[in-house]
JSON list of C-alpha atoms in Angstrom, two decimals:
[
{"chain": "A", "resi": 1, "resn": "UNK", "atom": "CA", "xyz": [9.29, 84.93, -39.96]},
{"chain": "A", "resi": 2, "resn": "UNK", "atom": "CA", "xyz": [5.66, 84.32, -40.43]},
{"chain": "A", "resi": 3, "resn": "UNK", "atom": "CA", "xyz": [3.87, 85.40, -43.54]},
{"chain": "A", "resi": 4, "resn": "UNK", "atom": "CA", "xyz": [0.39, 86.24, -42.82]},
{"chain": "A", "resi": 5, "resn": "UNK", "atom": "CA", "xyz": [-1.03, 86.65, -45.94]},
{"chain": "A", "resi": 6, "resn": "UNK", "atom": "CA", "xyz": [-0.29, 82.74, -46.48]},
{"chain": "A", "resi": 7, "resn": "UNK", "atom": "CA", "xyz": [-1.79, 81.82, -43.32]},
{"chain": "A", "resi": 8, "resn": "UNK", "atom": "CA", "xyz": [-5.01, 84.32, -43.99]},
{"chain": "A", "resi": 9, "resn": "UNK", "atom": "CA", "xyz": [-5.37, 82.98, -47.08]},
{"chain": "A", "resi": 10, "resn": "UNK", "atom": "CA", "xyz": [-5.06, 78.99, -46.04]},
{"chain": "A", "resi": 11, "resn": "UNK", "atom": "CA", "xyz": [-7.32, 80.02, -43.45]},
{"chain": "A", "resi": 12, "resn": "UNK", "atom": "CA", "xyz": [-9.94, 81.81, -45.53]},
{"chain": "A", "resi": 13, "resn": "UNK", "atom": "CA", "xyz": [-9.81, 78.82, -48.35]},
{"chain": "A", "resi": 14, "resn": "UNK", "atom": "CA", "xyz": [-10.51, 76.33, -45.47]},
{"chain": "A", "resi": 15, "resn": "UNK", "atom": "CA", "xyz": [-13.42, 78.29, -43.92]},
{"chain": "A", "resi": 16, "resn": "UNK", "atom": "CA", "xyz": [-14.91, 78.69, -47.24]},
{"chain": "A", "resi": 17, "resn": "UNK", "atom": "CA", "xyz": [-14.61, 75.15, -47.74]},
{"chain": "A", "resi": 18, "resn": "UNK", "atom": "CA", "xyz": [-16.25, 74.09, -44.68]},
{"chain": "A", "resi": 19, "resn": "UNK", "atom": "CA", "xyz": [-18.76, 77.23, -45.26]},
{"chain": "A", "resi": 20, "resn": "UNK", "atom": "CA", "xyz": [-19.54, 76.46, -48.76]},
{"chain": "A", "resi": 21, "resn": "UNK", "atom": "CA", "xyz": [-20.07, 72.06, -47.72]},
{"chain": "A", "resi": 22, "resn": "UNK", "atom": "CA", "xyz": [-22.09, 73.04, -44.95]},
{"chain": "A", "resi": 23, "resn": "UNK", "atom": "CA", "xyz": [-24.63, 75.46, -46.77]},
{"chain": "A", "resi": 24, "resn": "UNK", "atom": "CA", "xyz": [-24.99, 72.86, -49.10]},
{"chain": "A", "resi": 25, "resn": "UNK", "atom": "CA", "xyz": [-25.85, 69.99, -47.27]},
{"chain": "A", "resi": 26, "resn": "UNK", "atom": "CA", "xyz": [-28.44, 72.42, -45.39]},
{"chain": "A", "resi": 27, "resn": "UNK", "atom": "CA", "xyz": [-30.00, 73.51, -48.85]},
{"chain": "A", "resi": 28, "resn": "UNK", "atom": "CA", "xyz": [-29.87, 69.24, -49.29]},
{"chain": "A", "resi": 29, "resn": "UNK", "atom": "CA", "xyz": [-31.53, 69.01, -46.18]},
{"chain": "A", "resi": 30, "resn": "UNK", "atom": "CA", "xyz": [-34.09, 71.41, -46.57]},
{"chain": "A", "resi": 31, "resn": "UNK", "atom": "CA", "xyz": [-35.06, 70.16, -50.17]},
{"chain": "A", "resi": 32, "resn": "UNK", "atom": "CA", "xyz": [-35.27, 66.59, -48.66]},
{"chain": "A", "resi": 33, "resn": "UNK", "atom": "CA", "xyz": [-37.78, 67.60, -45.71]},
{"chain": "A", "resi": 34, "resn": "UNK", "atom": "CA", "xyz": [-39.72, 69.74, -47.92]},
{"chain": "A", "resi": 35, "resn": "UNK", "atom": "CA", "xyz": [-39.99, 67.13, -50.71]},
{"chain": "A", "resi": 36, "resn": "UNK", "atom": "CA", "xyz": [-41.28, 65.05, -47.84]},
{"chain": "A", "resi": 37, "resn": "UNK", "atom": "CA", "xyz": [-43.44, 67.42, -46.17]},
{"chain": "A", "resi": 38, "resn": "UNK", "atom": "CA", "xyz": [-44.79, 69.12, -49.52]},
{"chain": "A", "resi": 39, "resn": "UNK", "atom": "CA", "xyz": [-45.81, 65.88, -51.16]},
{"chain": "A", "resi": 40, "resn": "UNK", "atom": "CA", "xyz": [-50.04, 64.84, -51.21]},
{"chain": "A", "resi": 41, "resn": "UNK", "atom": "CA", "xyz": [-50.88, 62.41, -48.49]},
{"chain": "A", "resi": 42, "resn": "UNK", "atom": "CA", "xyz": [-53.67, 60.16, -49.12]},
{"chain": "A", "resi": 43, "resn": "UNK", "atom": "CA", "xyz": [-56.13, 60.42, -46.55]},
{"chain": "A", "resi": 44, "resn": "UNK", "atom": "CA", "xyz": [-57.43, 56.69, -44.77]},
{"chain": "A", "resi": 45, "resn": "UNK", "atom": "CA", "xyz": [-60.87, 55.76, -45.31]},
{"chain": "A", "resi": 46, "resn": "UNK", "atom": "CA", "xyz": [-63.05, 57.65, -43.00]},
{"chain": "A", "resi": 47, "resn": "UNK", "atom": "CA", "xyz": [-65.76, 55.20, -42.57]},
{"chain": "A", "resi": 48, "resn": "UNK", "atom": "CA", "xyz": [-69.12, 54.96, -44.08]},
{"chain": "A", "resi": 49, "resn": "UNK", "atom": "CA", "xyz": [-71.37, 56.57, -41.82]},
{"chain": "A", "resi": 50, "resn": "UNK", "atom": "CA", "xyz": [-75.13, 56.55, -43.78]},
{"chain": "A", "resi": 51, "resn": "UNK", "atom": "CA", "xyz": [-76.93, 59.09, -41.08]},
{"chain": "A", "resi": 52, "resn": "UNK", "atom": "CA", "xyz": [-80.53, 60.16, -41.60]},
{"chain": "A", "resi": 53, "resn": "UNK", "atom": "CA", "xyz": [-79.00, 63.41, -42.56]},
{"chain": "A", "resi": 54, "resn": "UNK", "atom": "CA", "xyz": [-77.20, 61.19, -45.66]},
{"chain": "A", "resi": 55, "resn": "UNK", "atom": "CA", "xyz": [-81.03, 60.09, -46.35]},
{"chain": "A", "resi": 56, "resn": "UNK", "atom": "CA", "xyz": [-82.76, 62.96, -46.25]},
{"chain": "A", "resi": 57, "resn": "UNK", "atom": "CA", "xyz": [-80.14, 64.45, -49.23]},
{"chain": "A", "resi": 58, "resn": "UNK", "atom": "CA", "xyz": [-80.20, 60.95, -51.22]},
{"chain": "A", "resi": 59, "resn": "UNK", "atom": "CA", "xyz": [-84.49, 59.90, -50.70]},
{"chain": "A", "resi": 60, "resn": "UNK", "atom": "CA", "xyz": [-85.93, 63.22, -52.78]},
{"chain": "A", "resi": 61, "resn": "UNK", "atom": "CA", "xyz": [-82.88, 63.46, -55.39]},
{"chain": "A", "resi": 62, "resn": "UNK", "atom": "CA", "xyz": [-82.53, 60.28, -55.90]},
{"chain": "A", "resi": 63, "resn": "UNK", "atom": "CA", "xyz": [-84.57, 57.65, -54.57]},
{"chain": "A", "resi": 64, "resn": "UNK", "atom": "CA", "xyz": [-87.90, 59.53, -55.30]},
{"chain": "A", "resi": 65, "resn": "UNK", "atom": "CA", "xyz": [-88.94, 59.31, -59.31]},
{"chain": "A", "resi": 66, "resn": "UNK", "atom": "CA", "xyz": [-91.74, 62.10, -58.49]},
{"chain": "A", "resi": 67, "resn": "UNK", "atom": "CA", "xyz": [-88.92, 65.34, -57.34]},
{"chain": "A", "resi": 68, "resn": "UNK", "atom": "CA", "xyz": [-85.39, 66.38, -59.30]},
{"chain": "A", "resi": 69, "resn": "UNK", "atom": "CA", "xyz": [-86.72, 65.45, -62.15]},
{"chain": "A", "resi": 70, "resn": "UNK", "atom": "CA", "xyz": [-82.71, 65.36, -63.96]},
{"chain": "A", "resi": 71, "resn": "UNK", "atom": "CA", "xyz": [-80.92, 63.39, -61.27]},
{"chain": "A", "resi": 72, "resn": "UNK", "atom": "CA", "xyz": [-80.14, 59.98, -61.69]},
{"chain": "A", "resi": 73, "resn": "UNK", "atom": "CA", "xyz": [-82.39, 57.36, -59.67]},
{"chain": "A", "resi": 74, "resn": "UNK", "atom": "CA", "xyz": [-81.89, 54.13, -57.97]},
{"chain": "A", "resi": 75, "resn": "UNK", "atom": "CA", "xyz": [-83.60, 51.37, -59.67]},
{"chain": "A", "resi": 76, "resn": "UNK", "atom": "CA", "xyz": [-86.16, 50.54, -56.59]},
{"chain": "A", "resi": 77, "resn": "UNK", "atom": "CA", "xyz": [-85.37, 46.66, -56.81]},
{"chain": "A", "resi": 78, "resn": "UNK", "atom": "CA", "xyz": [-81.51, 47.89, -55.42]},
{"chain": "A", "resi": 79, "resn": "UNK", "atom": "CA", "xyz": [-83.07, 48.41, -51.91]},
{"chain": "A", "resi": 80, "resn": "UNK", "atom": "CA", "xyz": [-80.66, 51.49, -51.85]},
{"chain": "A", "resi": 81, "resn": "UNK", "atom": "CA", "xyz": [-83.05, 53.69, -51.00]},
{"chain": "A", "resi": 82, "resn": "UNK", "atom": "CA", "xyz": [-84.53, 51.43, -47.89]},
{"chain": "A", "resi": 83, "resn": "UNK", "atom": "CA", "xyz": [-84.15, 53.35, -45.12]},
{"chain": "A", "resi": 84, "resn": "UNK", "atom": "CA", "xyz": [-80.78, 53.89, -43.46]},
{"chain": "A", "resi": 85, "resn": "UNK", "atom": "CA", "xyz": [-80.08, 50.43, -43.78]},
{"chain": "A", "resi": 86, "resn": "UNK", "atom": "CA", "xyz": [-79.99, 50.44, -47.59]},
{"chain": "A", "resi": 87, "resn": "UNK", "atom": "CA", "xyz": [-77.91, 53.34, -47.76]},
{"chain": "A", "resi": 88, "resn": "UNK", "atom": "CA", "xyz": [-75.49, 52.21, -45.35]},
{"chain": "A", "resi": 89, "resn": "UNK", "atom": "CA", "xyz": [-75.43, 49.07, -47.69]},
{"chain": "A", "resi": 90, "resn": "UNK", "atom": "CA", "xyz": [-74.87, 50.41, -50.91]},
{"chain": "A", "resi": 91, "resn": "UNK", "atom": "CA", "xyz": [-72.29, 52.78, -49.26]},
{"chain": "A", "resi": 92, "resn": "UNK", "atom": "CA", "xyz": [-70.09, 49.60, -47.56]},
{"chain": "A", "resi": 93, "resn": "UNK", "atom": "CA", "xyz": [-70.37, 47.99, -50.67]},
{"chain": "A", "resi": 94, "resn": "UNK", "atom": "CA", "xyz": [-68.38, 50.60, -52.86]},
{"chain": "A", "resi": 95, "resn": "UNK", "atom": "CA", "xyz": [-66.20, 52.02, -50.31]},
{"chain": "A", "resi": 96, "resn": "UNK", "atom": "CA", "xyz": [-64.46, 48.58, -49.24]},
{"chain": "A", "resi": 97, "resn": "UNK", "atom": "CA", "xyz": [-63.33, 47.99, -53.17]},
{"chain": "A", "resi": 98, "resn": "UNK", "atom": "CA", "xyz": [-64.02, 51.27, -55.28]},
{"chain": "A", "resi": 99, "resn": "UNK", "atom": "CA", "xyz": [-62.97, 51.44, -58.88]},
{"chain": "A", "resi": 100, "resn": "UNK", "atom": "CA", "xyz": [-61.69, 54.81, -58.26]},
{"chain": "A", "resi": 101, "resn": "UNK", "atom": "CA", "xyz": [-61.32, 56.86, -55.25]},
{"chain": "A", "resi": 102, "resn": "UNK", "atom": "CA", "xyz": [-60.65, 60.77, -55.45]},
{"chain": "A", "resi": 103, "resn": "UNK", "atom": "CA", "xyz": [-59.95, 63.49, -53.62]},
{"chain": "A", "resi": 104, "resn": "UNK", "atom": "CA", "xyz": [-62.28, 66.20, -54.20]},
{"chain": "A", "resi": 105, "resn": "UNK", "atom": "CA", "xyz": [-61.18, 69.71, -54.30]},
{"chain": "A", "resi": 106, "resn": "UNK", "atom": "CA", "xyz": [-63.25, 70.84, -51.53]},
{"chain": "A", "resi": 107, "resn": "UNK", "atom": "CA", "xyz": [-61.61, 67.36, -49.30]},
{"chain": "A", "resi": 108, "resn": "UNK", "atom": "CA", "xyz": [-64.32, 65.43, -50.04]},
{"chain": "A", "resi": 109, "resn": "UNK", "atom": "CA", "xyz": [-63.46, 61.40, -50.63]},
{"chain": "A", "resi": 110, "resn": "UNK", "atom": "CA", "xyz": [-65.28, 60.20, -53.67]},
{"chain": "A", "resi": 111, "resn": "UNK", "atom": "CA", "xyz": [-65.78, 56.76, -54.75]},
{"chain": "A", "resi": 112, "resn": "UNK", "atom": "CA", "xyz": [-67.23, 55.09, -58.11]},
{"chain": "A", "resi": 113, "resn": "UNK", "atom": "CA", "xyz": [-67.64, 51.63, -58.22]},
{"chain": "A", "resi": 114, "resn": "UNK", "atom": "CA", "xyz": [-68.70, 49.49, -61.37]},
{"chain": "A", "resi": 115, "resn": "UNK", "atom": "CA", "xyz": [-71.62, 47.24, -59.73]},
{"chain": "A", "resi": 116, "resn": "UNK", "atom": "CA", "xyz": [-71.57, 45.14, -62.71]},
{"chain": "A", "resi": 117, "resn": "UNK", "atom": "CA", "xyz": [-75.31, 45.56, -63.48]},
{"chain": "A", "resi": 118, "resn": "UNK", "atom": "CA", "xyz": [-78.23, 48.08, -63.69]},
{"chain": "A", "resi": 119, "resn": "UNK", "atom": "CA", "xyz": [-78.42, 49.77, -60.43]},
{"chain": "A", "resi": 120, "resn": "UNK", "atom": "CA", "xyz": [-80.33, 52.98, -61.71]},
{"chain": "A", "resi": 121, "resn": "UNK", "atom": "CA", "xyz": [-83.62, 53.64, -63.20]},
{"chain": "A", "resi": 122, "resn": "UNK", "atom": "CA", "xyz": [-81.74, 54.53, -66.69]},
{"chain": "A", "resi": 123, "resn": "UNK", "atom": "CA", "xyz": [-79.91, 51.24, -67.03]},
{"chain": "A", "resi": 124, "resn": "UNK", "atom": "CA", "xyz": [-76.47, 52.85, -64.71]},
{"chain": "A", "resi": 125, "resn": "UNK", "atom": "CA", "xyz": [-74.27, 50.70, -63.43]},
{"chain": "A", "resi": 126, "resn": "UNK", "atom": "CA", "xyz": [-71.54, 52.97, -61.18]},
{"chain": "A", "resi": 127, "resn": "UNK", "atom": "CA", "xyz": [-72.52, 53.97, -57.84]},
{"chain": "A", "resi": 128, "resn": "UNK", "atom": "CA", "xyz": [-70.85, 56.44, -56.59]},
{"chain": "A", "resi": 129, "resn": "UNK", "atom": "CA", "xyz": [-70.52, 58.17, -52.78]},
{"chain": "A", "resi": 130, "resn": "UNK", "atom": "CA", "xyz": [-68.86, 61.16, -51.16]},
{"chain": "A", "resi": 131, "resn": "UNK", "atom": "CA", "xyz": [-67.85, 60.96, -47.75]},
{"chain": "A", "resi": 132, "resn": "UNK", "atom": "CA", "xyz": [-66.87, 63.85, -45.23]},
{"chain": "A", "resi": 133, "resn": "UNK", "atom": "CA", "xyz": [-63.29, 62.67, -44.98]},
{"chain": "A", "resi": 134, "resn": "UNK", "atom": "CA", "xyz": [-63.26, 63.73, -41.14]},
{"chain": "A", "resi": 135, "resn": "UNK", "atom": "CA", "xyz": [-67.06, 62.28, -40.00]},
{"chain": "A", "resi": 136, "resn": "UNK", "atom": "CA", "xyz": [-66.85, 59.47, -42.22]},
{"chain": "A", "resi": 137, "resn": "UNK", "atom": "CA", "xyz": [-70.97, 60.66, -42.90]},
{"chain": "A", "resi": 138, "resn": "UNK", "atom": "CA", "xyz": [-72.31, 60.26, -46.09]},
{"chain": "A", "resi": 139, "resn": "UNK", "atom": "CA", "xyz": [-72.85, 63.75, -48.12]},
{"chain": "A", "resi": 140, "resn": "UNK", "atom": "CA", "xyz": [-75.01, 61.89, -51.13]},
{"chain": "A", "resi": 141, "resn": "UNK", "atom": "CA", "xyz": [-74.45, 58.35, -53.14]},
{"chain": "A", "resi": 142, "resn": "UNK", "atom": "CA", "xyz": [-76.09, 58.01, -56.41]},
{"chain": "A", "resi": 143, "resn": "UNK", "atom": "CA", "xyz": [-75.87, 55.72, -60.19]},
{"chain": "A", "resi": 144, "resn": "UNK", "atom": "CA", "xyz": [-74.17, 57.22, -62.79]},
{"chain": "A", "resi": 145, "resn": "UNK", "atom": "CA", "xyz": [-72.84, 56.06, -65.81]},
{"chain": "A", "resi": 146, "resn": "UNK", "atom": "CA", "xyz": [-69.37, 55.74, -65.47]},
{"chain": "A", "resi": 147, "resn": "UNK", "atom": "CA", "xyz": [-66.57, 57.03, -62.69]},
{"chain": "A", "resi": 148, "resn": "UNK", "atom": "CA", "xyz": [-65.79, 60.47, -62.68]},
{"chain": "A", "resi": 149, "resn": "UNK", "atom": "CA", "xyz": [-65.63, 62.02, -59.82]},
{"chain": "A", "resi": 150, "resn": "UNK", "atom": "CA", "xyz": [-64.59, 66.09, -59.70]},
{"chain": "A", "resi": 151, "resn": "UNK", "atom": "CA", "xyz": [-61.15, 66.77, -59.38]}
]
């Protein structure tokens, strides 16, 4: 004679086994993939695209000693502020080796580098640009005293 309650219960014990090994290599899986999926990526360098849209944010603030009288200015023997071409310098310059490169709330890619001498009018020696991380254009590039870009 068969007892059942043997079999039903060698049955239920090896369905719970399989049941229980199963849901837990899913709840592996899932923490693996959304580990991977959850983590920052670090977006590529955009490009360094100095438009005369870049200029005409960077000449008054700070190119121009006569307007924003509290922003920091290039020293004029830089040649940053020389047209398009000066801008697109200075902005090649610190974006192929930065010092620091961050990730701006808003997306923004921010880069300080240390120019190793007096680029600004008050003796600064960072530069520092933000870049539209999908147009690669310029939003404004300026001296400052050290790196610290917002985070």
């Amino acid at each position: 004679m068969v007892d059942f309650n043997l079999f039903s219960e060698n049955i239920f014990k090896e369905f719970s086994m399989k049941t229980i090994t199963a849901f837990v290599s899913m709840i592996l899986a899932i923490s693996f993939l959304s580990a991977c999926t959850l983590e920052s990526v670090t977006p590529a360098n955009p490009g360094c695209r100095y438009t005369s849209q870049s200029f005409a944010h960077v000449e008054p603030r700070h190119c121009n000693p006569g307007t924003y009288p509290g922003k920091s200015k290039f020293a004029q023997a830089t040649g940053y502020c020389n047209g398009l071409a000066g801008g697109q310098g200075l902005c090649e310059t610190v974006q192929v080796a930065p010092d620091r490169r961050t990730i701006q709330p808003d997306g923004r890619i921010c880069y300080d580098k240390d120019m190793g001498a007096a680029i600004g009018t008050r003796g600064e020696t960072w530069a520092r640009v933000v870049i539209d991380p999908n147009s690669g254009v310029v939003v404004t590039q300026f001296p400052e005293n050290a790196a610290g870009c917002r985070q």
